[in-house]
PDB file of C-alpha atoms in Angstrom:
ATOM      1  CA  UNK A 164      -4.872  60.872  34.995  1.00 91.00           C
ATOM      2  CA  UNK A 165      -3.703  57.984  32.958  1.00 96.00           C
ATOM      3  CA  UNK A 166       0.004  58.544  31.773  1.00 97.00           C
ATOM      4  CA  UNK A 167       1.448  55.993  29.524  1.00 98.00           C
ATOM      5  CA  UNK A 168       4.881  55.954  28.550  1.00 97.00           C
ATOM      6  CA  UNK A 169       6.297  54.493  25.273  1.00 96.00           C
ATOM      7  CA  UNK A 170      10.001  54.598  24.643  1.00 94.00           C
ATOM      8  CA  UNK A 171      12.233  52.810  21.561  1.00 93.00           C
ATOM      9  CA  UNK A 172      14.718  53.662  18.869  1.00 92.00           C
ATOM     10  CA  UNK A 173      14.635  55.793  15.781  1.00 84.00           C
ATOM     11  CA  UNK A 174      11.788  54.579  13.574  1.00 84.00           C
ATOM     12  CA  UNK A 175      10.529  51.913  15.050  1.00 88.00           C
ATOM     13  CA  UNK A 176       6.744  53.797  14.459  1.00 86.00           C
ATOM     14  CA  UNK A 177       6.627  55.141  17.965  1.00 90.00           C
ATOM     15  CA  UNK A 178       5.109  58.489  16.951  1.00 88.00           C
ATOM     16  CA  UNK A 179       2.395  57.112  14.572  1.00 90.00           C
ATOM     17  CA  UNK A 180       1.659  53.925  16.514  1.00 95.00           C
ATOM     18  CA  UNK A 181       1.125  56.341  19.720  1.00 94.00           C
ATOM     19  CA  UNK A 182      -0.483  58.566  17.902  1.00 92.00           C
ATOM     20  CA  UNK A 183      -3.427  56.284  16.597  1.00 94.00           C
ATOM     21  CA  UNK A 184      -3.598  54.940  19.899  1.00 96.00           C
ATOM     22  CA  UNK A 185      -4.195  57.742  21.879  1.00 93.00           C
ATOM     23  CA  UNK A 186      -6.897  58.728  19.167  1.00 91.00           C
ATOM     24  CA  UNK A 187      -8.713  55.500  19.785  1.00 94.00           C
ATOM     25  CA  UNK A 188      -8.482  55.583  23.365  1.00 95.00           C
ATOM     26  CA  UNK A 189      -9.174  59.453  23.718  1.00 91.00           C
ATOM     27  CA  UNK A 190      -5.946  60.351  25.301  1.00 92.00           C
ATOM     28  CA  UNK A 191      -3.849  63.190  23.920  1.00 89.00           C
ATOM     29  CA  UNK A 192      -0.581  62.042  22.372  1.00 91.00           C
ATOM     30  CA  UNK A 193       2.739  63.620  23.152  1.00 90.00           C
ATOM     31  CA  UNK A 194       5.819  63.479  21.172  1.00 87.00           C
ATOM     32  CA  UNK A 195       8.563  64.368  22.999  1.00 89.00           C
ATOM     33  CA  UNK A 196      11.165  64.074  20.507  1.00 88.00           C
ATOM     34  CA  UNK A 197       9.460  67.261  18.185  1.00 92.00           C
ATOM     35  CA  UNK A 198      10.500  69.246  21.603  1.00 94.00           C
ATOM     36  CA  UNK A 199      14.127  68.568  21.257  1.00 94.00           C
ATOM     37  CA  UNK A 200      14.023  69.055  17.563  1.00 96.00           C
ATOM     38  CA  UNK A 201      12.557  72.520  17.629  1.00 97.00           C
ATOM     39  CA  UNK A 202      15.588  73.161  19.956  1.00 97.00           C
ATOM     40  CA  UNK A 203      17.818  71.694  17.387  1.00 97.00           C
ATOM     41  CA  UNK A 204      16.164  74.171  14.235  1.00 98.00           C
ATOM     42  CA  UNK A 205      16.640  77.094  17.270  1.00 97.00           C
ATOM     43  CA  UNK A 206      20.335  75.761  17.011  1.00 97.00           C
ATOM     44  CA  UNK A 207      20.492  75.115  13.438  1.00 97.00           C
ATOM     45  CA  UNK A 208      19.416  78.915  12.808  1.00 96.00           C
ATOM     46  CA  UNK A 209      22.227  80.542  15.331  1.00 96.00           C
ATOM     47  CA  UNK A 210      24.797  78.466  13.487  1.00 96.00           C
ATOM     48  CA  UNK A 211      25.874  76.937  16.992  1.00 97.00           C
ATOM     49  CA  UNK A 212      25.001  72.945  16.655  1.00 95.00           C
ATOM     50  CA  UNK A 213      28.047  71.534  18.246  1.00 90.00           C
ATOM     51  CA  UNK A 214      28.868  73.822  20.781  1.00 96.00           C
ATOM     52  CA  UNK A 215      26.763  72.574  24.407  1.00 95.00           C
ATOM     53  CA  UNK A 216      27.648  75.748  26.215  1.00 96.00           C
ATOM     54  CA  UNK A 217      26.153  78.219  23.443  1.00 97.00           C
ATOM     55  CA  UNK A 218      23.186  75.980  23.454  1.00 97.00           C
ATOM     56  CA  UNK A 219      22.747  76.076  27.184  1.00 96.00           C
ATOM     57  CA  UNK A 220      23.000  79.988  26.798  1.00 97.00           C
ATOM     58  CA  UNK A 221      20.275  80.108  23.745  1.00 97.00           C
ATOM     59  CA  UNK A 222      17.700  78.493  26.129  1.00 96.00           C
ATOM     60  CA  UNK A 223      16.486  81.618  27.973  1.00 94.00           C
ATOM     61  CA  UNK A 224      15.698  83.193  24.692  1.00 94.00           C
ATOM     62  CA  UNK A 225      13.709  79.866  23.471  1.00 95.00           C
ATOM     63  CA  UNK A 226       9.965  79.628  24.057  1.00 94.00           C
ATOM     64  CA  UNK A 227       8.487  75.474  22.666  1.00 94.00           C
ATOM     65  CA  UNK A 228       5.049  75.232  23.242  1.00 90.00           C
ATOM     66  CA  UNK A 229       3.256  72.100  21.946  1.00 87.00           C
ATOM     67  CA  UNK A 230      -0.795  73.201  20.942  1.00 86.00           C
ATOM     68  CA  UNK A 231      -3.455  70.138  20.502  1.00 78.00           C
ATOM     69  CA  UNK A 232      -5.652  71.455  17.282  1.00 76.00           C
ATOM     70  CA  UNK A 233      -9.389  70.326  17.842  1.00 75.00           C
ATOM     71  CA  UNK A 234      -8.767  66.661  16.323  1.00 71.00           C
ATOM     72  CA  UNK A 235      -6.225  66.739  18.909  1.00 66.00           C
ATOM     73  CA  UNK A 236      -3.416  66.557  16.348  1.00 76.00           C
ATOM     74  CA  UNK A 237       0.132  67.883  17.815  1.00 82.00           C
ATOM     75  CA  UNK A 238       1.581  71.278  16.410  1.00 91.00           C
ATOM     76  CA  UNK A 239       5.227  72.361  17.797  1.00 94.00           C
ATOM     77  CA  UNK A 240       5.621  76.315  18.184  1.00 96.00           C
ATOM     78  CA  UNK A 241       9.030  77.652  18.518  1.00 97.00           C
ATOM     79  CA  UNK A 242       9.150  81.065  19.495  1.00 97.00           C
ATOM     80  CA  UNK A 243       5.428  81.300  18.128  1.00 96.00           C
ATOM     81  CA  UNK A 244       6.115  80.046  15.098  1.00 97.00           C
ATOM     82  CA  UNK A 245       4.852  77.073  13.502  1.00 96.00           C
ATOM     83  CA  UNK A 246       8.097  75.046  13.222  1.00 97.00           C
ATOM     84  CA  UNK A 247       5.971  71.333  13.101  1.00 94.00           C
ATOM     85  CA  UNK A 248       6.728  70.632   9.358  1.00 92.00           C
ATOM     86  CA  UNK A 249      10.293  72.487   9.432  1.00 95.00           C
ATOM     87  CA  UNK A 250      11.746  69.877  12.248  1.00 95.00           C
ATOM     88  CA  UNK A 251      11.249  67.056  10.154  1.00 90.00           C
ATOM     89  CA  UNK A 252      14.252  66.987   8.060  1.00 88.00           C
ATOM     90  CA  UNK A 253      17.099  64.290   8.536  1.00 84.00           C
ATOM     91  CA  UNK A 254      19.327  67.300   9.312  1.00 90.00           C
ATOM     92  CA  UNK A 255      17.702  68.440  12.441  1.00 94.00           C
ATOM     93  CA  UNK A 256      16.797  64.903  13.264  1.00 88.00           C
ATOM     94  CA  UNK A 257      20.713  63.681  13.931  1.00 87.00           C
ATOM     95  CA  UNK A 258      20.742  67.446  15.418  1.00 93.00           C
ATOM     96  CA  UNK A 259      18.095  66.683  17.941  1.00 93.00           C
ATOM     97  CA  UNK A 260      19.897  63.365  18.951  1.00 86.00           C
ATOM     98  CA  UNK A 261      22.728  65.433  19.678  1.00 89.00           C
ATOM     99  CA  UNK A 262      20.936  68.160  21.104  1.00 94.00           C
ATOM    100  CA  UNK A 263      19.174  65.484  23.760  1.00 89.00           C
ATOM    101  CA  UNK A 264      22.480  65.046  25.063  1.00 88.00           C
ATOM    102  CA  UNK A 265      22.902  68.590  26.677  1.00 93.00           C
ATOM    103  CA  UNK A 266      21.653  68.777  30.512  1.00 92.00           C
ATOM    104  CA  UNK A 267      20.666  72.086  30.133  1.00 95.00           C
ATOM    105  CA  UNK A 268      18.333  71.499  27.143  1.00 95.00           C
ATOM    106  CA  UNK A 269      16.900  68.167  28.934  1.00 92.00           C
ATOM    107  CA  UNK A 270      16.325  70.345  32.240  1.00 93.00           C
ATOM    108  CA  UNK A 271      14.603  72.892  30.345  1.00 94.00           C
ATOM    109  CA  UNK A 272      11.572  70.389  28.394  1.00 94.00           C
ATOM    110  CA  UNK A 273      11.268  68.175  31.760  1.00 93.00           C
ATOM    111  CA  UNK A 274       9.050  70.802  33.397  1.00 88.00           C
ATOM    112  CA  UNK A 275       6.953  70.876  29.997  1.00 88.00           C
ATOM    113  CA  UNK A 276       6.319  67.574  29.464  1.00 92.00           C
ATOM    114  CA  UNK A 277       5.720  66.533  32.410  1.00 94.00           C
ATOM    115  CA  UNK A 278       2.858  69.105  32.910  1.00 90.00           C
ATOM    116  CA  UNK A 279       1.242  68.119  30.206  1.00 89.00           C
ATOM    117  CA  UNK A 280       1.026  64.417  32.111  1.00 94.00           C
ATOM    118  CA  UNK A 281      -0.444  65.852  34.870  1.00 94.00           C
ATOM    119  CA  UNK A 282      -2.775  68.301  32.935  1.00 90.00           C
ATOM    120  CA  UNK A 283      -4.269  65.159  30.754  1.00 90.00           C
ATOM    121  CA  UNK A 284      -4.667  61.481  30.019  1.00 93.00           C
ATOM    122  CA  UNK A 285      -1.334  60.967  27.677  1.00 94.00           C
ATOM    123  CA  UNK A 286       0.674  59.015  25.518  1.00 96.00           C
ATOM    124  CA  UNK A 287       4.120  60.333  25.849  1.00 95.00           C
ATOM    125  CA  UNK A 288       6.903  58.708  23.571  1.00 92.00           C
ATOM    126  CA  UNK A 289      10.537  59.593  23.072  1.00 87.00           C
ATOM    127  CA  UNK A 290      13.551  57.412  24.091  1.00 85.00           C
ATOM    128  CA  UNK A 291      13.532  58.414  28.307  1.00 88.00           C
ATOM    129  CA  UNK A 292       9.755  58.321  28.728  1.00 93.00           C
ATOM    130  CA  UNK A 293       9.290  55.638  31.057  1.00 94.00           C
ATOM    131  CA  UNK A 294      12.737  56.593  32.526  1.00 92.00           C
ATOM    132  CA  UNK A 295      13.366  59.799  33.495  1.00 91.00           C
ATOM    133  CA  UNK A 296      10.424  61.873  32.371  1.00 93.00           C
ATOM    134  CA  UNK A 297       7.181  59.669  33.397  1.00 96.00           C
ATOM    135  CA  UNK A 298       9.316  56.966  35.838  1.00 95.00           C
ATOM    136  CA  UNK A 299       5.655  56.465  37.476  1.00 96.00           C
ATOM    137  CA  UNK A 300       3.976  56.261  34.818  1.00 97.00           C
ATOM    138  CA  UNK A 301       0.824  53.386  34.597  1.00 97.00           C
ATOM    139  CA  UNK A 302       2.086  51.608  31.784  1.00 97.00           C
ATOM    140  CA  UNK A 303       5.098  51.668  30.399  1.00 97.00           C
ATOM    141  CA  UNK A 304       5.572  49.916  26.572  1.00 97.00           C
ATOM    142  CA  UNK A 305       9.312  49.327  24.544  1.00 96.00           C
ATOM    143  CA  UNK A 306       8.351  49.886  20.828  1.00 96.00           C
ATOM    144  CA  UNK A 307      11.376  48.278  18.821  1.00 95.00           C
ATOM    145  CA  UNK A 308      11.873  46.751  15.224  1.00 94.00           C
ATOM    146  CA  UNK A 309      15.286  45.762  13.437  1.00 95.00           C
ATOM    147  CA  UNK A 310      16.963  48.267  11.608  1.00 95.00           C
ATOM    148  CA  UNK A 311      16.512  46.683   8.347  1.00 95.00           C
ATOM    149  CA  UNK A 312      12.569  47.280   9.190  1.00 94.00           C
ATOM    150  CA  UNK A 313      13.355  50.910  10.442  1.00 93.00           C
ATOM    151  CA  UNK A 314      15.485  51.905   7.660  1.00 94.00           C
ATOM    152  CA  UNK A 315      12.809  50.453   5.127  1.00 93.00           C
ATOM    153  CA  UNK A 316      10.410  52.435   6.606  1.00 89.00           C
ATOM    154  CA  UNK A 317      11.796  55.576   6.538  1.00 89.00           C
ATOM    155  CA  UNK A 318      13.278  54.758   3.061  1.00 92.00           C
ATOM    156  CA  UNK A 319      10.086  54.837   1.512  1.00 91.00           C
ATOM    157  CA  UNK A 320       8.677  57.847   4.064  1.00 87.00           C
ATOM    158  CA  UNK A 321      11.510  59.837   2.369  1.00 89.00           C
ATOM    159  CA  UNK A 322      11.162  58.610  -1.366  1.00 92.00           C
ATOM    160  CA  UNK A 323       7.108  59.880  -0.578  1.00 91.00           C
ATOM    161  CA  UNK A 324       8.166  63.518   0.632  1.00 86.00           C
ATOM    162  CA  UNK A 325      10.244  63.657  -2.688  1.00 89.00           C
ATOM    163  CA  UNK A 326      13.687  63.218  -1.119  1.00 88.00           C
ATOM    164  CA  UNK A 327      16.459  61.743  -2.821  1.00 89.00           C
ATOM    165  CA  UNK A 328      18.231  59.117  -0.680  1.00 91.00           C
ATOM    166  CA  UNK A 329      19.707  56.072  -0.976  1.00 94.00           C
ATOM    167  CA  UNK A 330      18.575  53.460   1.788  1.00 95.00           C
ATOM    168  CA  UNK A 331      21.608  52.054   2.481  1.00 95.00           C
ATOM    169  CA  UNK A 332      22.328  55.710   3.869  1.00 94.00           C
ATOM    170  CA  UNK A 333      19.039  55.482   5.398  1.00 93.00           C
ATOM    171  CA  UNK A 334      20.139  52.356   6.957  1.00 94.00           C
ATOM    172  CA  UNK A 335      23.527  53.658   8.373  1.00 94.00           C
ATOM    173  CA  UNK A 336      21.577  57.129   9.793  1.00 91.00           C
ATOM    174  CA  UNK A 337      19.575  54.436  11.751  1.00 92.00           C
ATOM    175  CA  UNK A 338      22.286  52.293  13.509  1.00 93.00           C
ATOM    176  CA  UNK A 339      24.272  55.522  14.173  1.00 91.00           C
ATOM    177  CA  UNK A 340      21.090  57.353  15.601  1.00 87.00           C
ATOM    178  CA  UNK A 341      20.643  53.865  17.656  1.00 90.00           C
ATOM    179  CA  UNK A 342      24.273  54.033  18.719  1.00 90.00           C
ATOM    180  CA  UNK A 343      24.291  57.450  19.959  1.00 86.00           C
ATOM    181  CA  UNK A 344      20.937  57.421  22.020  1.00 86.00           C
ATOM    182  CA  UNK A 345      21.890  53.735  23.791  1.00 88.00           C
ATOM    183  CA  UNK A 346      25.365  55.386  24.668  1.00 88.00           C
ATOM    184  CA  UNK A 347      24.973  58.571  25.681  1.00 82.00           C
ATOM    185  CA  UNK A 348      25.780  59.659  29.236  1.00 81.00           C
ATOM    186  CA  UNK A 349      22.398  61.623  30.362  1.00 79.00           C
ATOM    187  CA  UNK A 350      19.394  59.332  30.202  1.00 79.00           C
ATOM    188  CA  UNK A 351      20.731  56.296  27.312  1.00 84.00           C
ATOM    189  CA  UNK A 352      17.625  55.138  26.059  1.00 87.00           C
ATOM    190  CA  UNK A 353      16.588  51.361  27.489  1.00 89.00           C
ATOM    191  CA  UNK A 354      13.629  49.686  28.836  1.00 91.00           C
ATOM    192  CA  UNK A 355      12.630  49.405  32.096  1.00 91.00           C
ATOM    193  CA  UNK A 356      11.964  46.289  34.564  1.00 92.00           C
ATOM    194  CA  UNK A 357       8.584  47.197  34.032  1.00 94.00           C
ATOM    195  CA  UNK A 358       8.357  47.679  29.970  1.00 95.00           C
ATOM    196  CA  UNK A 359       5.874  45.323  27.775  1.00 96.00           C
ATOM    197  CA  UNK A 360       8.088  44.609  24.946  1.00 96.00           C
ATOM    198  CA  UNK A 361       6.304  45.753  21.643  1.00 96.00           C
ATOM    199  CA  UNK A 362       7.835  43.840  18.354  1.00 95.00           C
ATOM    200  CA  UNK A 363       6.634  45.973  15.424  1.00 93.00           C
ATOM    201  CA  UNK A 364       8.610  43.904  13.021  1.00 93.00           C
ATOM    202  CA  UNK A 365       6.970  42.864  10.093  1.00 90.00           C
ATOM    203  CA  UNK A 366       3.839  44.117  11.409  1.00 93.00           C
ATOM    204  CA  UNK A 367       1.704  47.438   9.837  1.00 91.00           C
ATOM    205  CA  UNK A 368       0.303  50.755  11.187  1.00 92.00           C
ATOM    206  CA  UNK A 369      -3.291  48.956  12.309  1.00 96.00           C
ATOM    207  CA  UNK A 370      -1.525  45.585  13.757  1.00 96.00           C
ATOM    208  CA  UNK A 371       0.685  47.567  15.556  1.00 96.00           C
ATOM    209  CA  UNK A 372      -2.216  50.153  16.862  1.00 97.00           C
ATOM    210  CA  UNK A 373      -4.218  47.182  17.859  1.00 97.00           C
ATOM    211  CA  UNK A 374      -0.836  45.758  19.855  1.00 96.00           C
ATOM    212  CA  UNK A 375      -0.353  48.989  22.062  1.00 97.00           C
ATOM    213  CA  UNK A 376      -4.004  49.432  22.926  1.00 97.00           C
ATOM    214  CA  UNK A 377      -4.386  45.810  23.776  1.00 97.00           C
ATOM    215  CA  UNK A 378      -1.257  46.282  26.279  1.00 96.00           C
ATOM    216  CA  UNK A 379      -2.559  49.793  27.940  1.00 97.00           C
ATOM    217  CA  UNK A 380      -5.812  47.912  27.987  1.00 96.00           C
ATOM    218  CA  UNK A 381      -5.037  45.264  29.840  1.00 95.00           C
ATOM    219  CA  UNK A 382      -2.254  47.326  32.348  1.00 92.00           C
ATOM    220  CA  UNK A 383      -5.294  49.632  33.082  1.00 92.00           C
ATOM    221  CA  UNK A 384      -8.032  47.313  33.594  1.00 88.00           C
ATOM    222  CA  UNK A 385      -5.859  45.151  35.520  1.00 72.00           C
TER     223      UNK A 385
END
């Protein structure tokens, strides 16, 4: 099986980058980070966010399941419920950053994820792909852009779903979202020796698809 690993900050197009690469290359496409924010809603919905021994205690009550749909297209399942348009709020994303901090929850999506890897040719992205999750993985690729970019981005995303925000809040959620994930004590996110440096600055959704399949082209064929 061919397991690629993509890791880099909030917004910096990981998921939909990885996502129309893996379609192009046939590979199914993981996104790690919808596992620890279906943990976050489980959170959200006990009313104990904030408190890492609660947490740790929900978990044996928590099923996440991630189920491929025939175009291949990701749906998260919390308890057996469709939860993959519900974890996409701001809210439960700072949530989830917070969440990825606890051991226990980490512990308890390893065994998942990696699974999957073995199960299937993947694209797996989060922020400790390459480091903790996949560490052997066959290529390993460190998607980045500046936060302007990233906060633009997401801006707009927003402004399309009908949200009101203001991007300089959009902005500030992004360099405190990079903050806590580079600084955290379990798994910080950073590259790796052996990470390809991606730029995605100032590039769009098919230059950057054409980027990442170049690179796990090139790692694969040697």
């Amino acid at each position: 099986m061919v397991n690629v690993a993509i890791d880099g900050p909030a917004g910096a197009g990981k998921s939909t980058v990885a996502r129309g690469a893996a379609k192009e290359l046939g590979y199914i496409y993981v996104d790690t980070g919808a596992l620890y924010r279906a943990v976050a809603l489980a959170a959200q919905r006990q009313n104990i966010l904030g408190s890492e021994e609660k947490i740790a205690d929900m978990l044996s009550a928590v099923t996440v399941r991630l189920k491929f749909d025939e175009n291949g297209e990701q749906r998260v399942y919390l308890n057996g419920e469709d939860v993959s348009l519900l974890i996409r709020t701001p809210e439960i994303s700072m949530a989830a950053s917070s969440v990825s901090q606890i051991p226990a929850v980490r512990e308890f999506l390893l065994e998942l994820q990696r699974s999957i890897a073995r199960e299937n040719n993947v694209i797996m992205d989060g922020r400790d792909i390459g480091t903790v999750v996949l560490p052997n993985a066959d290529v390993k690729i460190f998607l980045y852009a500046s936060p302007e970019c990233r906060a633009e981005r997401r801006y707009k995303e927003l402004l399309e779903k009908g949200q009101n925000v203001k991007y300089e809040d959009v902005l500030k959620d992004v360099n405190d979202r990079d903050y806590q994930d580079s600084h955290r004590k379990i798994a910080p996110l950073k590259p790796t020796d052996e990470s390809v440096m991606a730029d995605t600055t100032g590039k769009d959704l098919p230059e950057s698809i054409k980027m990442i399949v170049s690179v796990i082209k090139e790692k694969i064929n040697g």
